[in-house]
Amino acid sequence: MTEVHTVLVGPAPAQAGPDHGRPDGHAGEARIRELLARMTIEEKIAQLVGFWEKEDGEAVAPLQGEFADAARLEEFSRHGLGHLTRVYGTRPVDAASRAAWLWRFQRDLVTGTRLGIPAIVHEECLTGLSAWKAATFPTPLAWGAAFDPDLVTEMAAAIGSSMRALGIHQGLAPVLDVIRDPRWGRVDECIAEDPYLVGTIGTSYVRGLQSQGVHATVKHFAGYSASRAGRNFAPVHAGPRELADVLLPPFEMAVLDGGVRSVMHSYAEIDGVPVAADPTLLTDVLRDRWGFDGTVVADYYGVAFLNLLHHVARDHAEAAGQALAAGVDVELPTGDAYLTLRDTVRSGAVDEALVDRAVLRVLRQKWELGLLDATFAEEPPRAVDLDSPEHRALARRLAEESLVLVANRDVLPLPAGRRVAVVGPNADRPGALFGCYSFLNHVLVQHPGVETGFEVPTVLDATRAEFGADLVTFATGCEVDTDDRSGFAEAVAVASAADVAVLVVGDHAGLFGRGTVGEGCDRDDLELPGVQRELVEAVLATGTPVVLVLLTGRPYAVGWALSRCAAVVQAFFPGEEGAGAIAGVLSGRVNPSGRLPVTLPGPAGAQPYSYLHPTLGEGGEVTNLPATPVAPFGHGLSYTTFGYAELTVPGTVPTDGALRVTVRVANTGAVAGDEVVQLYGRDLVASVTRPVAQLLGYRRVRLEPGEAVTVELTVPTTRLAFSDRTLTRVVEPGDVEVWVGTSVRRDAWASTTLVGDTVAVTNAAPRWTTTEVG
């Protein structure tokens, strides 16, 4: 029997409401143009801005305190409104009560404004809908570790279903920034350091969310993650080839293969030009080259930042003109800059045709979402289960698949009856399981005393449930980011009396300096925060075997631990079911199958580093400071073993063809397990330097003991494309090495030769490797 993994390679449908699609060429286009013709300049501008009803002290966006509310909502929206910002996700509110308010407001827009156009409601949804009591899934770095795009699609569809039920139309996710430096605080929001893994997983999220009639917003377009020294908002000095070959492909896949309907610009400046004012990216690449026909929205306050931070505009009015001309259609979260357009259009400083262009795009989006015919006369939802058993089952599956067993000296799984000491600052802290953009760490932390609203077992809770409370002892040892060592003595005593010590260390996700990882929480080193390493060293000195569990949002420099701990488990903020997944790995109930989506680094001084480096990118004999990582991209152990055989690769492949690779994969161990088959390639000689390894395709397969399957990967030669010396993306003829393995390191390899003319890559060329298992 052959199992076929189907991957779409053409543009996806709009995924709007059941009776609506893209209006181009239909009656809808005539209707929206008729609407535009009737609009005053005030009504046009109203469609290009959002409104954020927030309270003092609620800081969930950069420099939020610098911006005052323009007016009360009723006054602000008298001419209509483009977006309502974070109706559910700004503070803990009862979803049913808030839905009733939202329906009334939307009904007032329909009946109380001249044109009767409802607003688009947008929310954050990176780790689930960012709302009180909503399910919180693993962070995107965990999606990458799972190497399971189909499961990510299921998760996103579940998130989208909740959003649609609450009257939310647009989600500000996924993040498609390729990780370039682990010191950057927003690493936990990213998927991987490999653009193909980011593109396939991120596009799968887009498809899942949009299948429910909710528009995804890919961000941050583009270059944001390549900031200097990993500092948030720092300048980006990526060359045009790095931009084209590493940073842009995930967005290209989301547009061309996922049909994404919205794009958010990056805060970054690239070689001195802020993206929010760059028509080369926002129009020439995004629209003219890729054919994107959705809306471009501003990252929060990003238009005003052209004036306040980048200083390429004298005031907000000039910033608005630059952003609008570049291709930013909607200013979020409010209208601090775009509200100036009324005066600049009337004065002739801004061409009204640019306003009309953006308004048409917004009206098309509202048509797709069914909003132009919506009356909101129906009753709002009285109750929506935002954390249903189905949500939790998906969260559990993804958490289990994402855990990476980095090292194991035959101590795991732990036999029943062992006395287990659970130690560490993240062992009994619910927030340790969640990323920066989870509601708990993003919003609820600013409302002390308000209950979480859903069940969040900690690692301590789950370990007691897994092994028996009478066998589990506990000591905190220290906090996440402190120099207080007063708890060390208790931790040492508890560990000394146990058969094994499980040390749960790592990060606390937060914003703008309130955490050790997250937006605005960058690091100047890659040591565990605070005195956590000292805590681990103190427990290691007891002689009790140590299982180190890293609950983090970034990879840390833990080479010292890999050689001394009995086992090391890497968990990238695994969500509400993450603790149970960790306990399952400790007991063997869960066979770990996650793979590192980002290299485990050596020292911080070796950064930025990527496995996608050319020959001279790792150092070697030419420098006394090699950048050799601690564990490679794609690495991850299992409680069983896998063997590879019968790798077949054709001797030659046309430059405009596809490389068909087959390999026999067997479970050679005693227990069932999942293997992630990883296919890599290397262009041996090219017109520009190329990486020493590049992920060409992957496939997760589950195998029973003794079972063997043949995995076939069909790789379009465009997976080997790059920008040549003229910055044209091409596939060149020449020799290529190909290998498969349990990481980027080789298990079996072969070679092939691409033959024929150099071929330029077009939008019509396939970008995805398809796989079959038989």
PDB file of N, CA and C in Angstrom, residues 242-292:
ATOM      1  N   GLU A 242      21.287  37.345  -0.141  1.00  0.00           N
ATOM      2  CA  GLU A 242      20.753  36.755   1.085  1.00  0.00           C
ATOM      3  C   GLU A 242      19.261  37.033   1.207  1.00  0.00           C
ATOM      4  N   LEU A 243      18.876  38.235   0.871  1.00  0.00           N
ATOM      5  CA  LEU A 243      17.460  38.578   0.916  1.00  0.00           C
ATOM      6  C   LEU A 243      16.665  37.693  -0.042  1.00  0.00           C
ATOM      7  N   ALA A 244      17.153  37.545  -1.265  1.00  0.00           N
ATOM      8  CA  ALA A 244      16.420  36.797  -2.286  1.00  0.00           C
ATOM      9  C   ALA A 244      16.408  35.300  -2.038  1.00  0.00           C
ATOM     10  N   ASP A 245      17.523  34.745  -1.567  1.00  0.00           N
ATOM     11  CA  ASP A 245      17.651  33.290  -1.487  1.00  0.00           C
ATOM     12  C   ASP A 245      17.333  32.716  -0.119  1.00  0.00           C
ATOM     13  N   VAL A 246      17.358  33.533   0.934  1.00  0.00           N
ATOM     14  CA  VAL A 246      17.123  33.024   2.286  1.00  0.00           C
ATOM     15  C   VAL A 246      15.888  33.646   2.920  1.00  0.00           C
ATOM     16  N   LEU A 247      15.762  34.957   2.855  1.00  0.00           N
ATOM     17  CA  LEU A 247      14.728  35.642   3.627  1.00  0.00           C
ATOM     18  C   LEU A 247      13.391  35.761   2.900  1.00  0.00           C
ATOM     19  N   LEU A 248      13.393  35.813   1.580  1.00  0.00           N
ATOM     20  CA  LEU A 248      12.141  35.976   0.840  1.00  0.00           C
ATOM     21  C   LEU A 248      11.403  34.682   0.492  1.00  0.00           C
ATOM     22  N   PRO A 249      12.095  33.546   0.263  1.00  0.00           N
ATOM     23  CA  PRO A 249      11.365  32.354  -0.195  1.00  0.00           C
ATOM     24  C   PRO A 249      10.174  31.921   0.645  1.00  0.00           C
ATOM     25  N   PRO A 250      10.207  31.973   1.987  1.00  0.00           N
ATOM     26  CA  PRO A 250       8.997  31.577   2.717  1.00  0.00           C
ATOM     27  C   PRO A 250       7.781  32.436   2.380  1.00  0.00           C
ATOM     28  N   PHE A 251       7.984  33.731   2.194  1.00  0.00           N
ATOM     29  CA  PHE A 251       6.879  34.619   1.833  1.00  0.00           C
ATOM     30  C   PHE A 251       6.387  34.307   0.417  1.00  0.00           C
ATOM     31  N   GLU A 252       7.325  34.024  -0.473  1.00  0.00           N
ATOM     32  CA  GLU A 252       6.955  33.654  -1.835  1.00  0.00           C
ATOM     33  C   GLU A 252       6.076  32.411  -1.835  1.00  0.00           C
ATOM     34  N   MET A 253       6.430  31.423  -1.026  1.00  0.00           N
ATOM     35  CA  MET A 253       5.638  30.200  -0.956  1.00  0.00           C
ATOM     36  C   MET A 253       4.249  30.481  -0.386  1.00  0.00           C
ATOM     37  N   ALA A 254       4.179  31.323   0.640  1.00  0.00           N
ATOM     38  CA  ALA A 254       2.882  31.637   1.243  1.00  0.00           C
ATOM     39  C   ALA A 254       1.972  32.359   0.257  1.00  0.00           C
ATOM     40  N   VAL A 255       2.554  33.215  -0.581  1.00  0.00           N
ATOM     41  CA  VAL A 255       1.763  33.949  -1.569  1.00  0.00           C
ATOM     42  C   VAL A 255       1.360  33.045  -2.720  1.00  0.00           C
ATOM     43  N   LEU A 256       2.343  32.380  -3.334  1.00  0.00           N
ATOM     44  CA  LEU A 256       2.078  31.622  -4.559  1.00  0.00           C
ATOM     45  C   LEU A 256       1.435  30.266  -4.289  1.00  0.00           C
ATOM     46  N   ASP A 257       1.767  29.629  -3.181  1.00  0.00           N
ATOM     47  CA  ASP A 257       1.255  28.289  -2.908  1.00  0.00           C
ATOM     48  C   ASP A 257       0.175  28.276  -1.827  1.00  0.00           C
ATOM     49  N   GLY A 258       0.171  29.271  -0.978  1.00  0.00           N
ATOM     50  CA  GLY A 258      -0.812  29.314   0.099  1.00  0.00           C
ATOM     51  C   GLY A 258      -1.944  30.282  -0.139  1.00  0.00           C
ATOM     52  N   GLY A 259      -1.799  31.180  -1.123  1.00  0.00           N
ATOM     53  CA  GLY A 259      -2.854  32.145  -1.380  1.00  0.00           C
ATOM     54  C   GLY A 259      -3.112  33.071  -0.212  1.00  0.00           C
ATOM     55  N   VAL A 260      -2.083  33.413   0.528  1.00  0.00           N
ATOM     56  CA  VAL A 260      -2.282  34.245   1.710  1.00  0.00           C
ATOM     57  C   VAL A 260      -2.902  35.572   1.301  1.00  0.00           C
ATOM     58  N   ARG A 261      -3.781  36.079   2.158  1.00  0.00           N
ATOM     59  CA  ARG A 261      -4.547  37.259   1.795  1.00  0.00           C
ATOM     60  C   ARG A 261      -4.040  38.553   2.412  1.00  0.00           C
ATOM     61  N   SER A 262      -3.069  38.463   3.342  1.00  0.00           N
ATOM     62  CA  SER A 262      -2.560  39.683   3.945  1.00  0.00           C
ATOM     63  C   SER A 262      -1.088  39.519   4.277  1.00  0.00           C
ATOM     64  N   VAL A 263      -0.362  40.613   4.185  1.00  0.00           N
ATOM     65  CA  VAL A 263       1.062  40.652   4.483  1.00  0.00           C
ATOM     66  C   VAL A 263       1.316  41.850   5.393  1.00  0.00           C
ATOM     67  N   MET A 264       2.126  41.651   6.424  1.00  0.00           N
ATOM     68  CA  MET A 264       2.517  42.744   7.320  1.00  0.00           C
ATOM     69  C   MET A 264       3.962  43.126   7.048  1.00  0.00           C
ATOM     70  N   HIS A 265       4.198  44.417   6.905  1.00  0.00           N
ATOM     71  CA  HIS A 265       5.560  44.861   6.635  1.00  0.00           C
ATOM     72  C   HIS A 265       6.438  44.722   7.873  1.00  0.00           C
ATOM     73  N   SER A 266       7.727  44.667   7.639  1.00  0.00           N
ATOM     74  CA  SER A 266       8.716  44.582   8.700  1.00  0.00           C
ATOM     75  C   SER A 266       9.047  45.969   9.235  1.00  0.00           C
ATOM     76  N   TYR A 267       9.408  46.030  10.523  1.00  0.00           N
ATOM     77  CA  TYR A 267       9.923  47.267  11.094  1.00  0.00           C
ATOM     78  C   TYR A 267      11.312  47.617  10.559  1.00  0.00           C
ATOM     79  N   ALA A 268      11.979  46.659   9.939  1.00  0.00           N
ATOM     80  CA  ALA A 268      13.405  46.788   9.644  1.00  0.00           C
ATOM     81  C   ALA A 268      13.697  47.851   8.594  1.00  0.00           C
ATOM     82  N   GLU A 269      14.908  48.347   8.646  1.00  0.00           N
ATOM     83  CA  GLU A 269      15.497  49.053   7.517  1.00  0.00           C
ATOM     84  C   GLU A 269      16.548  48.130   6.926  1.00  0.00           C
ATOM     85  N   ILE A 270      16.554  48.000   5.625  1.00  0.00           N
ATOM     86  CA  ILE A 270      17.524  47.155   4.940  1.00  0.00           C
ATOM     87  C   ILE A 270      18.448  48.048   4.135  1.00  0.00           C
ATOM     88  N   ASP A 271      19.712  48.040   4.530  1.00  0.00           N
ATOM     89  CA  ASP A 271      20.715  48.886   3.879  1.00  0.00           C
ATOM     90  C   ASP A 271      20.239  50.338   3.815  1.00  0.00           C
ATOM     91  N   GLY A 272      19.654  50.794   4.926  1.00  0.00           N
ATOM     92  CA  GLY A 272      19.282  52.189   5.053  1.00  0.00           C
ATOM     93  C   GLY A 272      17.895  52.556   4.593  1.00  0.00           C
ATOM     94  N   VAL A 273      17.140  51.612   4.016  1.00  0.00           N
ATOM     95  CA  VAL A 273      15.796  51.924   3.532  1.00  0.00           C
ATOM     96  C   VAL A 273      14.768  51.176   4.381  1.00  0.00           C
ATOM     97  N   PRO A 274      13.937  51.881   5.145  1.00  0.00           N
ATOM     98  CA  PRO A 274      12.902  51.194   5.924  1.00  0.00           C
ATOM     99  C   PRO A 274      11.914  50.480   5.008  1.00  0.00           C
ATOM    100  N   VAL A 275      11.571  49.251   5.360  1.00  0.00           N
ATOM    101  CA  VAL A 275      10.680  48.466   4.511  1.00  0.00           C
ATOM    102  C   VAL A 275       9.334  49.155   4.339  1.00  0.00           C
ATOM    103  N   ALA A 276       8.841  49.805   5.378  1.00  0.00           N
ATOM    104  CA  ALA A 276       7.528  50.452   5.296  1.00  0.00           C
ATOM    105  C   ALA A 276       7.486  51.546   4.245  1.00  0.00           C
ATOM    106  N   ALA A 277       8.635  51.989   3.777  1.00  0.00           N
ATOM    107  CA  ALA A 277       8.687  53.030   2.749  1.00  0.00           C
ATOM    108  C   ALA A 277       9.385  52.532   1.490  1.00  0.00           C
ATOM    109  N   ASP A 278       9.424  51.231   1.296  1.00  0.00           N
ATOM    110  CA  ASP A 278      10.204  50.656   0.199  1.00  0.00           C
ATOM    111  C   ASP A 278       9.295  50.028  -0.852  1.00  0.00           C
ATOM    112  N   PRO A 279       9.006  50.726  -1.947  1.00  0.00           N
ATOM    113  CA  PRO A 279       8.156  50.136  -2.988  1.00  0.00           C
ATOM    114  C   PRO A 279       8.811  48.976  -3.714  1.00  0.00           C
ATOM    115  N   THR A 280      10.138  48.873  -3.652  1.00  0.00           N
ATOM    116  CA  THR A 280      10.802  47.742  -4.306  1.00  0.00           C
ATOM    117  C   THR A 280      10.315  46.430  -3.714  1.00  0.00           C
ATOM    118  N   LEU A 281      10.202  46.371  -2.389  1.00  0.00           N
ATOM    119  CA  LEU A 281       9.715  45.154  -1.741  1.00  0.00           C
ATOM    120  C   LEU A 281       8.196  45.069  -1.758  1.00  0.00           C
ATOM    121  N   LEU A 282       7.529  46.133  -1.319  1.00  0.00           N
ATOM    122  CA  LEU A 282       6.082  46.071  -1.085  1.00  0.00           C
ATOM    123  C   LEU A 282       5.265  46.090  -2.366  1.00  0.00           C
ATOM    124  N   THR A 283       5.846  46.583  -3.440  1.00  0.00           N
ATOM    125  CA  THR A 283       5.110  46.606  -4.709  1.00  0.00           C
ATOM    126  C   THR A 283       5.815  45.796  -5.788  1.00  0.00           C
ATOM    127  N   ASP A 284       7.089  46.097  -6.056  1.00  0.00           N
ATOM    128  CA  ASP A 284       7.762  45.423  -7.164  1.00  0.00           C
ATOM    129  C   ASP A 284       7.867  43.922  -6.944  1.00  0.00           C
ATOM    130  N   VAL A 285       8.333  43.505  -5.767  1.00  0.00           N
ATOM    131  CA  VAL A 285       8.485  42.074  -5.488  1.00  0.00           C
ATOM    132  C   VAL A 285       7.140  41.444  -5.156  1.00  0.00           C
ATOM    133  N   LEU A 286       6.480  41.990  -4.159  1.00  0.00           N
ATOM    134  CA  LEU A 286       5.271  41.355  -3.637  1.00  0.00           C
ATOM    135  C   LEU A 286       4.139  41.311  -4.655  1.00  0.00           C
ATOM    136  N   ARG A 287       3.885  42.414  -5.311  1.00  0.00           N
ATOM    137  CA  ARG A 287       2.726  42.476  -6.216  1.00  0.00           C
ATOM    138  C   ARG A 287       3.102  42.230  -7.676  1.00  0.00           C
ATOM    139  N   ASP A 288       4.115  42.938  -8.167  1.00  0.00           N
ATOM    140  CA  ASP A 288       4.421  42.816  -9.588  1.00  0.00           C
ATOM    141  C   ASP A 288       5.082  41.489  -9.925  1.00  0.00           C
ATOM    142  N   ARG A 289       5.986  41.024  -9.061  1.00  0.00           N
ATOM    143  CA  ARG A 289       6.674  39.763  -9.356  1.00  0.00           C
ATOM    144  C   ARG A 289       5.845  38.561  -8.941  1.00  0.00           C
ATOM    145  N   TRP A 290       5.276  38.581  -7.743  1.00  0.00           N
ATOM    146  CA  TRP A 290       4.554  37.417  -7.237  1.00  0.00           C
ATOM    147  C   TRP A 290       3.055  37.458  -7.502  1.00  0.00           C
ATOM    148  N   GLY A 291       2.518  38.600  -7.861  1.00  0.00           N
ATOM    149  CA  GLY A 291       1.092  38.689  -8.148  1.00  0.00           C
ATOM    150  C   GLY A 291       0.198  38.759  -6.930  1.00  0.00           C
ATOM    151  N   PHE A 292       0.730  39.134  -5.779  1.00  0.00           N
ATOM    152  CA  PHE A 292      -0.088  39.242  -4.571  1.00  0.00           C
ATOM    153  C   PHE A 292      -1.161  40.306  -4.779  1.00  0.00           C
TER     154      PHE A 292
END
